[in-house]
């Protein structure tokens, strides 16, 4: 079973959505994974995801309400197989924090997606449309990442 950690800035919008979407899509496809999410910043530790993201995800059948924000921990670089950053800034932060002997593969999540962008934009300061766009991208990323895991296991 692969262990995946999604990482964004505050762990209240993008990475919790990615956790919820990938968990649901993996169950649909029968792929066994362990998934968490975290932030590179600590502003929202202990908080639930942004209510706008919870609502947008729920309209698509994804449950995010159980999640609570946390900050990336040094142990994450050893306890997870993949640390998937939602954007280049968080990828850079992870690479700077990463110990040289880490076991985790640190990647941009959308590098697994068949889409025009490598970054999942932060919808925090925008309107509802931004949350829908993020979910669209995450669904593409989840499909591509699950394809990758299935190919890897063959």
CSV table of C-alpha atoms in Angstrom, one decimal:
chain,number,residue,atom,x,y,z
A,1,UNK,CA,0.0,0.0,0.0
A,2,UNK,CA,1.4,3.4,-1.1
A,3,UNK,CA,1.4,6.2,1.4
A,4,UNK,CA,0.7,9.7,-0.1
A,5,UNK,CA,0.9,13.1,1.5
A,6,UNK,CA,-0.6,16.1,-0.3
A,7,UNK,CA,1.0,19.4,0.5
A,8,UNK,CA,-0.2,23.0,0.0
A,9,UNK,CA,0.4,26.2,2.0
A,10,UNK,CA,-2.2,26.2,4.7
A,11,UNK,CA,-3.8,22.7,4.4
A,12,UNK,CA,-7.3,24.1,4.2
A,13,UNK,CA,-8.2,24.2,0.5
A,14,UNK,CA,-6.1,22.3,-2.1
A,15,UNK,CA,-4.4,19.5,-0.2
A,16,UNK,CA,-7.5,18.5,1.8
A,17,UNK,CA,-9.5,18.4,-1.4
A,18,UNK,CA,-6.8,16.3,-3.1
A,19,UNK,CA,-6.8,13.9,-0.1
A,20,UNK,CA,-10.6,13.5,-0.3
A,21,UNK,CA,-10.7,13.1,-4.1
A,22,UNK,CA,-7.9,10.6,-4.3
A,23,UNK,CA,-9.3,8.6,-1.5
A,24,UNK,CA,-12.7,8.3,-3.2
A,25,UNK,CA,-11.2,7.6,-6.7
A,26,UNK,CA,-8.8,5.0,-5.3
A,27,UNK,CA,-11.8,3.2,-3.6
A,28,UNK,CA,-13.7,3.3,-6.9
A,29,UNK,CA,-10.8,1.7,-8.7
A,30,UNK,CA,-9.9,-0.8,-5.9
A,31,UNK,CA,-6.4,0.8,-5.4
A,32,UNK,CA,-5.2,0.5,-1.8
A,33,UNK,CA,-3.6,3.7,-0.6
A,34,UNK,CA,-3.1,5.6,2.7
A,35,UNK,CA,-3.6,9.4,2.2
A,36,UNK,CA,-3.1,12.5,4.4
A,37,UNK,CA,-2.6,16.1,3.7
A,38,UNK,CA,-0.5,18.9,5.3
A,39,UNK,CA,0.6,22.5,4.9
A,40,UNK,CA,4.0,24.1,4.7
A,41,UNK,CA,2.6,26.8,6.9
A,42,UNK,CA,1.1,26.5,10.4
A,43,UNK,CA,-1.6,29.2,10.3
A,44,UNK,CA,-4.5,26.8,10.3
A,45,UNK,CA,-3.2,23.8,12.4
A,46,UNK,CA,-6.2,22.0,13.9
A,47,UNK,CA,-8.8,23.8,11.7
A,48,UNK,CA,-11.2,22.0,9.3
A,49,UNK,CA,-10.9,22.7,5.6
A,50,UNK,CA,-12.3,26.0,4.3
A,51,UNK,CA,-16.1,25.8,4.3
A,52,UNK,CA,-16.2,26.8,0.6
A,53,UNK,CA,-14.0,23.8,-0.3
A,54,UNK,CA,-16.0,21.5,1.9
A,55,UNK,CA,-19.2,22.7,0.1
A,56,UNK,CA,-17.8,22.5,-3.4
A,57,UNK,CA,-16.3,19.0,-2.8
A,58,UNK,CA,-19.6,17.8,-1.2
A,59,UNK,CA,-21.5,18.7,-4.4
A,60,UNK,CA,-19.3,16.2,-6.2
A,61,UNK,CA,-19.7,13.5,-3.5
A,62,UNK,CA,-16.4,14.0,-1.7
A,63,UNK,CA,-16.3,14.2,2.1
A,64,UNK,CA,-13.7,16.6,3.5
A,65,UNK,CA,-15.4,17.5,6.8
A,66,UNK,CA,-13.4,14.9,8.9
A,67,UNK,CA,-10.0,16.5,8.1
A,68,UNK,CA,-8.0,18.8,10.3
A,69,UNK,CA,-5.1,20.9,9.1
A,70,UNK,CA,-1.6,20.1,10.1
A,71,UNK,CA,1.9,21.2,9.2
A,72,UNK,CA,4.5,19.1,7.4
A,73,UNK,CA,6.6,17.2,9.9
A,74,UNK,CA,10.2,16.0,9.4
A,75,UNK,CA,9.0,12.4,9.8
A,76,UNK,CA,6.8,12.8,6.7
A,77,UNK,CA,9.8,12.5,4.5
A,78,UNK,CA,10.3,9.0,5.7
A,79,UNK,CA,6.8,7.8,6.5
A,80,UNK,CA,5.3,8.6,3.1
A,81,UNK,CA,6.1,7.2,-0.4
A,82,UNK,CA,5.0,10.4,-2.1
A,83,UNK,CA,4.9,14.0,-1.0
A,84,UNK,CA,2.8,15.7,-3.7
A,85,UNK,CA,3.0,19.4,-3.8
A,86,UNK,CA,0.1,21.4,-5.2
A,87,UNK,CA,2.3,24.2,-6.6
A,88,UNK,CA,5.9,25.1,-7.4
A,89,UNK,CA,6.3,27.2,-4.3
A,90,UNK,CA,5.3,24.4,-2.0
A,91,UNK,CA,7.4,22.0,-4.0
A,92,UNK,CA,10.4,24.3,-3.5
A,93,UNK,CA,9.7,24.5,0.2
A,94,UNK,CA,9.5,20.7,0.5
A,95,UNK,CA,12.8,20.3,-1.4
A,96,UNK,CA,14.5,22.8,1.0
A,97,UNK,CA,13.1,21.0,4.0
A,98,UNK,CA,13.8,17.5,2.8
A,99,UNK,CA,16.7,15.6,4.4
A,100,UNK,CA,19.1,14.2,1.8
A,101,UNK,CA,18.4,10.6,2.8
A,102,UNK,CA,14.6,10.9,2.6
A,103,UNK,CA,12.6,8.0,1.3
A,104,UNK,CA,9.7,10.0,-0.1
A,105,UNK,CA,9.4,11.0,-3.8
A,106,UNK,CA,8.6,14.7,-3.9
A,107,UNK,CA,6.7,15.7,-7.0
A,108,UNK,CA,4.2,18.2,-8.3
A,109,UNK,CA,0.8,16.5,-8.2
A,110,UNK,CA,-0.3,17.8,-11.6
A,111,UNK,CA,2.7,16.3,-13.3
A,112,UNK,CA,0.6,13.2,-13.2
A,113,UNK,CA,-2.3,14.9,-14.9
A,114,UNK,CA,-3.2,15.3,-18.6
A,115,UNK,CA,-3.7,19.1,-18.4
A,116,UNK,CA,-2.3,22.4,-19.5
A,117,UNK,CA,-0.8,23.4,-16.1
A,118,UNK,CA,1.6,22.0,-13.5
A,119,UNK,CA,0.2,24.0,-10.6
A,120,UNK,CA,-3.1,23.8,-8.7
A,121,UNK,CA,-4.0,27.5,-8.0
A,122,UNK,CA,-4.9,28.6,-4.5
A,123,UNK,CA,-8.6,29.4,-4.5
A,124,UNK,CA,-8.6,31.0,-1.0
A,125,UNK,CA,-8.9,34.6,-2.0
A,126,UNK,CA,-11.2,34.0,-5.0
A,127,UNK,CA,-14.8,33.2,-5.6
A,128,UNK,CA,-16.7,29.8,-5.9
A,129,UNK,CA,-15.5,29.3,-9.5
A,130,UNK,CA,-11.9,29.0,-8.2
A,131,UNK,CA,-12.9,26.1,-6.0
A,132,UNK,CA,-14.6,24.3,-8.9
A,133,UNK,CA,-11.5,24.8,-11.1
A,134,UNK,CA,-9.3,23.4,-8.3
A,135,UNK,CA,-11.6,20.3,-8.1
A,136,UNK,CA,-11.5,19.9,-11.8
A,137,UNK,CA,-7.7,19.9,-11.8
A,138,UNK,CA,-7.5,17.6,-8.8
A,139,UNK,CA,-9.8,15.1,-10.5
A,140,UNK,CA,-7.5,15.0,-13.5
A,141,UNK,CA,-4.5,14.7,-11.2
A,142,UNK,CA,-6.1,11.8,-9.2
A,143,UNK,CA,-6.9,9.9,-12.4
A,144,UNK,CA,-3.3,10.3,-13.7
A,145,UNK,CA,-1.7,9.5,-10.3
A,146,UNK,CA,-3.8,6.3,-9.9
A,147,UNK,CA,-2.8,5.3,-13.5
A,148,UNK,CA,0.8,5.8,-12.4
A,149,UNK,CA,0.4,3.7,-9.2
A,150,UNK,CA,-1.3,0.9,-11.2
A,151,UNK,CA,1.5,1.0,-13.8
A,152,UNK,CA,4.1,1.0,-11.0
A,153,UNK,CA,2.6,-2.2,-9.5
A,154,UNK,CA,2.7,-4.2,-12.7
